[in-house]
Short mmCIF file of C-alpha atoms and ligand atoms in Angstrom, two decimals:
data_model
loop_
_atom_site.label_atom_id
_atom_site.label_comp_id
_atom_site.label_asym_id
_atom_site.label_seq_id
_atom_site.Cartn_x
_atom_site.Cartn_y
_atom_site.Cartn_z
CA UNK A 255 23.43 -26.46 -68.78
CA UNK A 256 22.62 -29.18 -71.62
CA UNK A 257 24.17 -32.58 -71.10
CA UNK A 258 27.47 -33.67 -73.41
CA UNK A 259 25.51 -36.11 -75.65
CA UNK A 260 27.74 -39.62 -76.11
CA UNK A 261 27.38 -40.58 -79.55
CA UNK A 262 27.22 -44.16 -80.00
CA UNK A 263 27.36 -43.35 -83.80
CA UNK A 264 30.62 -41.54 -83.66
CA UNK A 265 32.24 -43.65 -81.26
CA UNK A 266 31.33 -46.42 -83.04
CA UNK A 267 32.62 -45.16 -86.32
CA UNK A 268 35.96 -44.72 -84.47
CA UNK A 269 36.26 -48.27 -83.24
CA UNK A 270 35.29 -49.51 -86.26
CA UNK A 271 37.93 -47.78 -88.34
CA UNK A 272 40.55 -49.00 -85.55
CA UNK A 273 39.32 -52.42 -86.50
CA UNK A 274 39.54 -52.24 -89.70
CA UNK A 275 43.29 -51.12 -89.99
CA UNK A 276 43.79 -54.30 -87.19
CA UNK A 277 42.16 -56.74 -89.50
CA UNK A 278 44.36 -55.56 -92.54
CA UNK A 279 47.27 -56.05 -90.62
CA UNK A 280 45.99 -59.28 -89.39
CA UNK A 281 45.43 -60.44 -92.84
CA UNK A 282 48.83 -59.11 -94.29
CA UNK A 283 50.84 -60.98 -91.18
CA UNK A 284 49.30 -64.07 -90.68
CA UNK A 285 46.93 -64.16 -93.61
CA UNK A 286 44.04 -64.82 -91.69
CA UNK A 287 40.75 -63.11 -91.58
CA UNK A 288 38.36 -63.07 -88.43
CA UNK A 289 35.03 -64.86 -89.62
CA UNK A 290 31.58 -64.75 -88.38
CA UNK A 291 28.54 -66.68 -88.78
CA UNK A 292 25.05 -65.48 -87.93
CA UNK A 293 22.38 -67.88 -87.61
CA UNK A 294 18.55 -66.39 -88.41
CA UNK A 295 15.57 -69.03 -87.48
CA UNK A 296 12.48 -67.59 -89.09
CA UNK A 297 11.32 -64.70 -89.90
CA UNK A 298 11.03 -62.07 -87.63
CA UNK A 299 11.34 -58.66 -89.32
CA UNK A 300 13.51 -56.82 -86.58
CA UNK A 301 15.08 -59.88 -85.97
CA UNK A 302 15.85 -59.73 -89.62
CA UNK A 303 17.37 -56.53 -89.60
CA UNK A 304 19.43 -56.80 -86.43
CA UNK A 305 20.97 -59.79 -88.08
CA UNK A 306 21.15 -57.69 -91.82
CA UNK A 307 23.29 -54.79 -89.45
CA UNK A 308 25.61 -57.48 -88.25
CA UNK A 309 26.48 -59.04 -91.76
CA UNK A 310 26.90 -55.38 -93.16
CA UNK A 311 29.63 -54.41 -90.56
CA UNK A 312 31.23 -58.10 -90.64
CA UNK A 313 32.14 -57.55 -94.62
CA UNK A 314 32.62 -53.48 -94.43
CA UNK A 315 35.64 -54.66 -91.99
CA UNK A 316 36.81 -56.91 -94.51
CA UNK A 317 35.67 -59.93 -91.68
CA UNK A 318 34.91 -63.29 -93.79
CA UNK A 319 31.11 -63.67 -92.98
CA UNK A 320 28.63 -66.43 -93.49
CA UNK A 321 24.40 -65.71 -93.18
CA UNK A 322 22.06 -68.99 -92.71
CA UNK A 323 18.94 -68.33 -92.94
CA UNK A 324 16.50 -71.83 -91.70
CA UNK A 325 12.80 -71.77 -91.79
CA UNK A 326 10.43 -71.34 -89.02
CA UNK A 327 10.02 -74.91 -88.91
CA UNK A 328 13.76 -76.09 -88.37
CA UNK A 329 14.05 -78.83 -85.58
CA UNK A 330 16.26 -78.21 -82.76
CA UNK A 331 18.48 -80.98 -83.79
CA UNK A 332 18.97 -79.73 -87.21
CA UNK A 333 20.00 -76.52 -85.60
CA UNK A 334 22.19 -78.09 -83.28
CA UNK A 335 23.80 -80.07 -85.90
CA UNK A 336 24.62 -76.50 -87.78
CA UNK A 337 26.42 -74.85 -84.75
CA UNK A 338 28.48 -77.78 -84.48
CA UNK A 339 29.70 -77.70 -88.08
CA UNK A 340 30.99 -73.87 -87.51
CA UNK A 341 32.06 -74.96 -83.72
CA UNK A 342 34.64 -77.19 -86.09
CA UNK A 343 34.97 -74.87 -89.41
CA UNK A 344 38.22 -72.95 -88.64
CA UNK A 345 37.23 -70.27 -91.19
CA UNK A 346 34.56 -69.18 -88.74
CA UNK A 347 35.92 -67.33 -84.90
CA UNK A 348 31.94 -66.19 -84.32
CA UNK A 349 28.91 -68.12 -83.63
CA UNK A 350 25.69 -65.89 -83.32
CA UNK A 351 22.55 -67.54 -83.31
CA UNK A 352 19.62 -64.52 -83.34
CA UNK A 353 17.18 -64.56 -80.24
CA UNK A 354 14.89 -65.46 -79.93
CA UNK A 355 14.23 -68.56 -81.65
CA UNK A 356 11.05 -70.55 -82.12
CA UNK A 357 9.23 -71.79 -79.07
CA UNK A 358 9.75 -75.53 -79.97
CA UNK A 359 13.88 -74.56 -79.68
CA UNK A 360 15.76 -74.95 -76.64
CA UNK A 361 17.61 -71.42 -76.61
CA UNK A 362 19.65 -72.66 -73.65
CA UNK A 363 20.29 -75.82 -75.16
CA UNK A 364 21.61 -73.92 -78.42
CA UNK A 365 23.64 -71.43 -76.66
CA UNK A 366 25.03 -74.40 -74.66
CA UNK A 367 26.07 -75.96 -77.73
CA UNK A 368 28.39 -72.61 -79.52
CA UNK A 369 32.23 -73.53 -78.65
CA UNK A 370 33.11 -70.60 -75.73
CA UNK A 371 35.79 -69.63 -77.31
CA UNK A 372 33.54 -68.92 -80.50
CA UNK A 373 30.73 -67.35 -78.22
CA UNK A 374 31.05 -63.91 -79.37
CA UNK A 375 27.52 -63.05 -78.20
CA UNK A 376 28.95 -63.58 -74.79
CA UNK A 377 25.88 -66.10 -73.74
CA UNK A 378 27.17 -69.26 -72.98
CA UNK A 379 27.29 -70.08 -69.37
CA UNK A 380 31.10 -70.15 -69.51
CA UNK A 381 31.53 -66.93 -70.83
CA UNK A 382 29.34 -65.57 -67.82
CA UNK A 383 31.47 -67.43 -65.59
CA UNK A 384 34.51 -66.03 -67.08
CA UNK A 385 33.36 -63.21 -66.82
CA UNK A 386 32.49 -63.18 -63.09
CA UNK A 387 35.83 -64.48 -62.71
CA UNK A 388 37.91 -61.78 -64.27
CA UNK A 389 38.97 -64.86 -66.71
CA UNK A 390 39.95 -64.02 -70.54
CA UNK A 391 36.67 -64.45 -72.32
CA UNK A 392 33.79 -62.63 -74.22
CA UNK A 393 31.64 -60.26 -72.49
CA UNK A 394 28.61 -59.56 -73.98
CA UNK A 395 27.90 -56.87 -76.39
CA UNK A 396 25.51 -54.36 -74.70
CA UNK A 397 27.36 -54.04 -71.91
CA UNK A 398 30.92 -53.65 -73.56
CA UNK A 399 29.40 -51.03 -75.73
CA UNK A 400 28.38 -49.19 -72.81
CA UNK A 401 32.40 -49.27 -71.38
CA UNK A 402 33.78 -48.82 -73.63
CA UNK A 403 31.29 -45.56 -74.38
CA UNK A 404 31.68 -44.81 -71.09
CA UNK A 405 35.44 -44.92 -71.56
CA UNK A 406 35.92 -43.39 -74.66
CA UNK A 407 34.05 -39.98 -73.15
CA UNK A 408 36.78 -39.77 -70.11
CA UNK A 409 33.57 -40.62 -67.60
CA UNK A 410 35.39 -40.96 -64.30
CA UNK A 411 33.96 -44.87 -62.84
CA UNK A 412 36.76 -45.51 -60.76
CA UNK A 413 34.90 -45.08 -57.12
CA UNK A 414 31.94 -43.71 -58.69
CA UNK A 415 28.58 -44.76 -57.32
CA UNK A 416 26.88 -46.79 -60.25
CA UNK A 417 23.32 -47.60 -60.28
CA UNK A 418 21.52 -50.07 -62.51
CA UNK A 419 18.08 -49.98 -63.20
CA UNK A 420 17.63 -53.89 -64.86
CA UNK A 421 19.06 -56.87 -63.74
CA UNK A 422 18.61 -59.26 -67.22
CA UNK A 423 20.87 -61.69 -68.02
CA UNK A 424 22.17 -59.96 -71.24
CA UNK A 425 22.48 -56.45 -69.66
CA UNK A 426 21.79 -55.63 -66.02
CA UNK A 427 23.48 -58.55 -64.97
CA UNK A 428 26.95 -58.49 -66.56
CA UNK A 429 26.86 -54.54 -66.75
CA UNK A 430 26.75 -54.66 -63.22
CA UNK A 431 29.87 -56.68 -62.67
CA UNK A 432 31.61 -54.95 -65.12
CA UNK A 433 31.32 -51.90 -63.86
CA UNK A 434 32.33 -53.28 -60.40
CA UNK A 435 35.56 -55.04 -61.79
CA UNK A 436 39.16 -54.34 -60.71
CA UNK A 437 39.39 -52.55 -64.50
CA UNK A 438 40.03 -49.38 -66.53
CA UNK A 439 35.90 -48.51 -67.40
CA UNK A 440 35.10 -50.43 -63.90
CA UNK A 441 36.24 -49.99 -59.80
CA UNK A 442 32.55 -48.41 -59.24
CA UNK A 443 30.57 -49.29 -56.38
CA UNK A 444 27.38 -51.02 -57.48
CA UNK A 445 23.61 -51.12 -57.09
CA UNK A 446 21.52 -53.13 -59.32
CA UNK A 447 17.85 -52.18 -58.93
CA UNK A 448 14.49 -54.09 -60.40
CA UNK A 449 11.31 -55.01 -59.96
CA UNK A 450 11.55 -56.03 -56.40
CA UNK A 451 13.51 -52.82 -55.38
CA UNK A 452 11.54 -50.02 -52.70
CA UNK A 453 12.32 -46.99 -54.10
CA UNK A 454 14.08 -47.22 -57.28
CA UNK A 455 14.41 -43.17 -57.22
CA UNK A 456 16.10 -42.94 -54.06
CA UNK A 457 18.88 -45.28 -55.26
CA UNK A 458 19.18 -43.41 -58.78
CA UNK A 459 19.43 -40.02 -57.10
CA UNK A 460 22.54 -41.33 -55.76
CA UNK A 461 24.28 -42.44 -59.08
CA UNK A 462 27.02 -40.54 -60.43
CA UNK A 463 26.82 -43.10 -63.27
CA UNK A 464 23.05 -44.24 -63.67
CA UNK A 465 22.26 -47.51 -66.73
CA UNK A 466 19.11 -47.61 -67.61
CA UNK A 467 17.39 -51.20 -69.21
CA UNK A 468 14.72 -51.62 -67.16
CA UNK A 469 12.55 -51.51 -71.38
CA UNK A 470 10.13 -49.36 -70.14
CA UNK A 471 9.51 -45.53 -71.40
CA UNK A 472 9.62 -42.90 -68.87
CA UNK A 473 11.64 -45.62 -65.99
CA UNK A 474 13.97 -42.12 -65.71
CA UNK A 475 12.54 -38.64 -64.79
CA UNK A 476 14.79 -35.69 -63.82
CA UNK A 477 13.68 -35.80 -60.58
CA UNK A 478 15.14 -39.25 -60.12
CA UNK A 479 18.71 -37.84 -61.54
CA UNK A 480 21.31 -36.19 -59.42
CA UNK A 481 23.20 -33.08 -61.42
CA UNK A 482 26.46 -34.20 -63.28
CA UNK A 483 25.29 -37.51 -63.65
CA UNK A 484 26.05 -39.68 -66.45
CA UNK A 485 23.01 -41.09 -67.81
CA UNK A 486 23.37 -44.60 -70.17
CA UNK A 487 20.09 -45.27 -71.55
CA UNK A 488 19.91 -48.99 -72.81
CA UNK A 489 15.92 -48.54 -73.93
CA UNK A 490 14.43 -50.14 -77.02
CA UNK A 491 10.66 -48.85 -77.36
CA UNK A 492 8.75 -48.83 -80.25
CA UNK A 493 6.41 -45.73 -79.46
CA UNK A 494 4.51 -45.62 -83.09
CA UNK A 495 5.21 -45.91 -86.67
CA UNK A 496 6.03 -43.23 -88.54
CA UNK A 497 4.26 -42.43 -92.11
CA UNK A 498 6.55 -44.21 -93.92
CA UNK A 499 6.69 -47.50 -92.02
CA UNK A 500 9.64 -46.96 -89.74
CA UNK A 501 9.58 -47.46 -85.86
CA UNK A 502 9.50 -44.25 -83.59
CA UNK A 503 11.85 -44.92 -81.02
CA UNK A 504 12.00 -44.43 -76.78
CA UNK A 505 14.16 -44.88 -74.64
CA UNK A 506 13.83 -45.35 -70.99
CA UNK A 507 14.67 -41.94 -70.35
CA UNK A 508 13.19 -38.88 -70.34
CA UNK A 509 15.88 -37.68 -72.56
CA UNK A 510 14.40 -33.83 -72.95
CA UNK A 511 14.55 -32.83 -69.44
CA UNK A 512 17.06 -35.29 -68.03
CA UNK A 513 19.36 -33.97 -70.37
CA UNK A 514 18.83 -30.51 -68.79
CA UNK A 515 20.38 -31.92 -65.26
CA UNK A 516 23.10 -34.80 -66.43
CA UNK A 517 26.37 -33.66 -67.71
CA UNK A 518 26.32 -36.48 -70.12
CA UNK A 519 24.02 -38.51 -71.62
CA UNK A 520 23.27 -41.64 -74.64
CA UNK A 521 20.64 -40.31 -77.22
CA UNK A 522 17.59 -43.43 -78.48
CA UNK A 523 18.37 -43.86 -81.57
CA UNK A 524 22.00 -43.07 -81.87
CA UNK A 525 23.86 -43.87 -78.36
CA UNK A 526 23.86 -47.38 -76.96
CA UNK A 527 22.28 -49.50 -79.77
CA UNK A 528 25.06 -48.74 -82.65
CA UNK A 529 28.07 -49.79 -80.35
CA UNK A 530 26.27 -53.25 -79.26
CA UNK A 531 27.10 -54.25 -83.37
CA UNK A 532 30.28 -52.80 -83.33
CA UNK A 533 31.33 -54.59 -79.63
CA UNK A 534 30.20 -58.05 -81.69
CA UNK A 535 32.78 -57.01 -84.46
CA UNK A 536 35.09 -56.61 -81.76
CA UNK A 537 34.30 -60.03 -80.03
CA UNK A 538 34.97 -61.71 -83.46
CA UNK A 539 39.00 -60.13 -83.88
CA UNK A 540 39.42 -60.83 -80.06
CA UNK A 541 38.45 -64.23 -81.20
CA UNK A 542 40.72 -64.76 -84.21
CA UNK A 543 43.87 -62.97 -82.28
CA UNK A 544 43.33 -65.33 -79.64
CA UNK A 545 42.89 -68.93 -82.06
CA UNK A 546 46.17 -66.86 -83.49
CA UNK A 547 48.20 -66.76 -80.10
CA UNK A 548 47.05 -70.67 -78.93
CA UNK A 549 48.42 -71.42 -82.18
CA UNK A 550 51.72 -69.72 -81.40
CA UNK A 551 51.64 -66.83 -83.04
CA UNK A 552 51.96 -63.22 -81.65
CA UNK A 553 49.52 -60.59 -82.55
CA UNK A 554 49.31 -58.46 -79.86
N1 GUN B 71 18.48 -60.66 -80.02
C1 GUN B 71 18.45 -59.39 -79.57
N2 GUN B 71 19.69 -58.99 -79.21
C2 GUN B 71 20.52 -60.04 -79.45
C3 GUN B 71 21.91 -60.22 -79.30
O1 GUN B 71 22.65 -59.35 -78.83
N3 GUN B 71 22.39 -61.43 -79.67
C4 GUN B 71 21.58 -62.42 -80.16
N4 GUN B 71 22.14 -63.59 -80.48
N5 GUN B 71 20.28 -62.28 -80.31
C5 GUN B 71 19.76 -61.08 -79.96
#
């Protein structure tokens, strides 16, 4: 039997129009709207666009949302100078500066700089250690996307075997506590494979829930899969151009016959990559409701 395919898309639209009606109602009660400012260095085309999908969903929620755009050339100072400005403009509850930047730019040092509690990327060593902690705090996008997914289709995690194929700091990593946290979405036991690991396939035959970001086409064959799994594919890969310009995409899957063996998997395009925009949208409110309650008021 075919796999249930998890629509990022659809799920996605649904949060999204949650969000919406939670911003409206944020606006009409305490007449604030959640603001977001994303920070492009250079020119990067897809770099351009991510950042181009994030200020399109900031203003169709009615969010309050800034774009800078510095050249190539920008010193790190200059840049540094800019995130403090928005760590202190109260209009603004987001910070995103795009990755990656320039090579003469510290990203560390940048990241560093963002206010936590305005680190809606979920990057600055605080928010990681919040994380890790089980401490209030933003987790990063990916990874919340693929909960809340995960979630949202009834996928049973609670004492579920979990296997991760990736261990990088913005997925593997905190995917892999998340889905091992005392949570709704988490209580899994854990295994996060890489490049050091034996036999990657022996541990992924195991997984009743098996994420895949290892950014590598064809990581995932059916053989490695065990029937019922869920399959999260996290996969990126630009596998050609199509005739008029745009990227043909891959995941790390082999979506056509894994699909024939899971009971549920993420299509490339489509599954994990359009919640990861929505989870920032949902970063920035968390942010505002949470400037909102320090301040005294009550928005839950
Ligand atoms: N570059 C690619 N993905 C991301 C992301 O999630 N956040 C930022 N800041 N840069 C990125």
């Amino acid at each position: 039997m075919s796999a249930k395919i998890l629509s990022g898309t659809e799920t996605a639209k649904e949060i999204r129009a949650e969000l919406k009606a939670a911003v409206e109602k944020m606006h009409t009660e305490h007449g604030v709207v959640p603001g977001l400012v994303t920070i492009l260095v250079g020119e990067d085309p897809a770099s351009q666009s991510y950042v181009s999908g994030k200020q399109k969903a900031a203003k169709e929620l009615g969010f309050y949302s800034v774009q800078e755009n510095l050249s190539a050339d920008t010193c790190e100072k200059d840049l540094l100078d800019m995130v403090e400005r928005y760590n202190r403009d109260e209009r603004i509850h987001g910070i995103l500066v795009q990755l990656p930047l320039p090579k003469h730019i510290s990203e560390s040092r940048v990241i560093m700089a963002i206010d936590p509690d305005k680190d809606v990327d979920g990057f600055h060593p605080v928010s990681v250690g919040r994380l890790l902690l089980g401490e209030e705090g933003f987790a990063p996008c990916t990874p919340s996307g693929i909960i809340e997914l995960l979630k949202r289709s009834g996928a049973n995690t609670s004492g579920a075997e979990a296997v991760v194929i990736g261990r990088s700091n913005i997925v593997g990593k905190p995917i892999s506590m998340m889905l091992a946290r005392k949570a709704e979405g988490g209580n899994a036991t854990v295994t996060m494979c890489h490049t050091g690991t034996k036999d990657i396939a022996a541990h992924a035959r195991r997984a009743d829930i098996l994420v895949v970001a290892a950014g590598r086409p064809g990581t995932v064959t059916a053989d490695m899969v065990k029937p019922g799994a869920v399959v999260i594919d996290v996969g990126v890969n630009r596998i050609g151009i199509k005739p008029d310009g745009k990227a043909i995409l891959a995941g790390d899957v082999d979506f056509d016959t894994v699909k024939e063996i899971a009971s549920a998997i993420t299509p490339v395009p489509g599954g994990v990559g359009p919640m990861t925009i929505t989870m920032l949208m949902k970063n920035t409110f968390k942010s505002a409701q949470m400037k909102l309650e320090k301040e005294g008021h009550t928005n839950k």
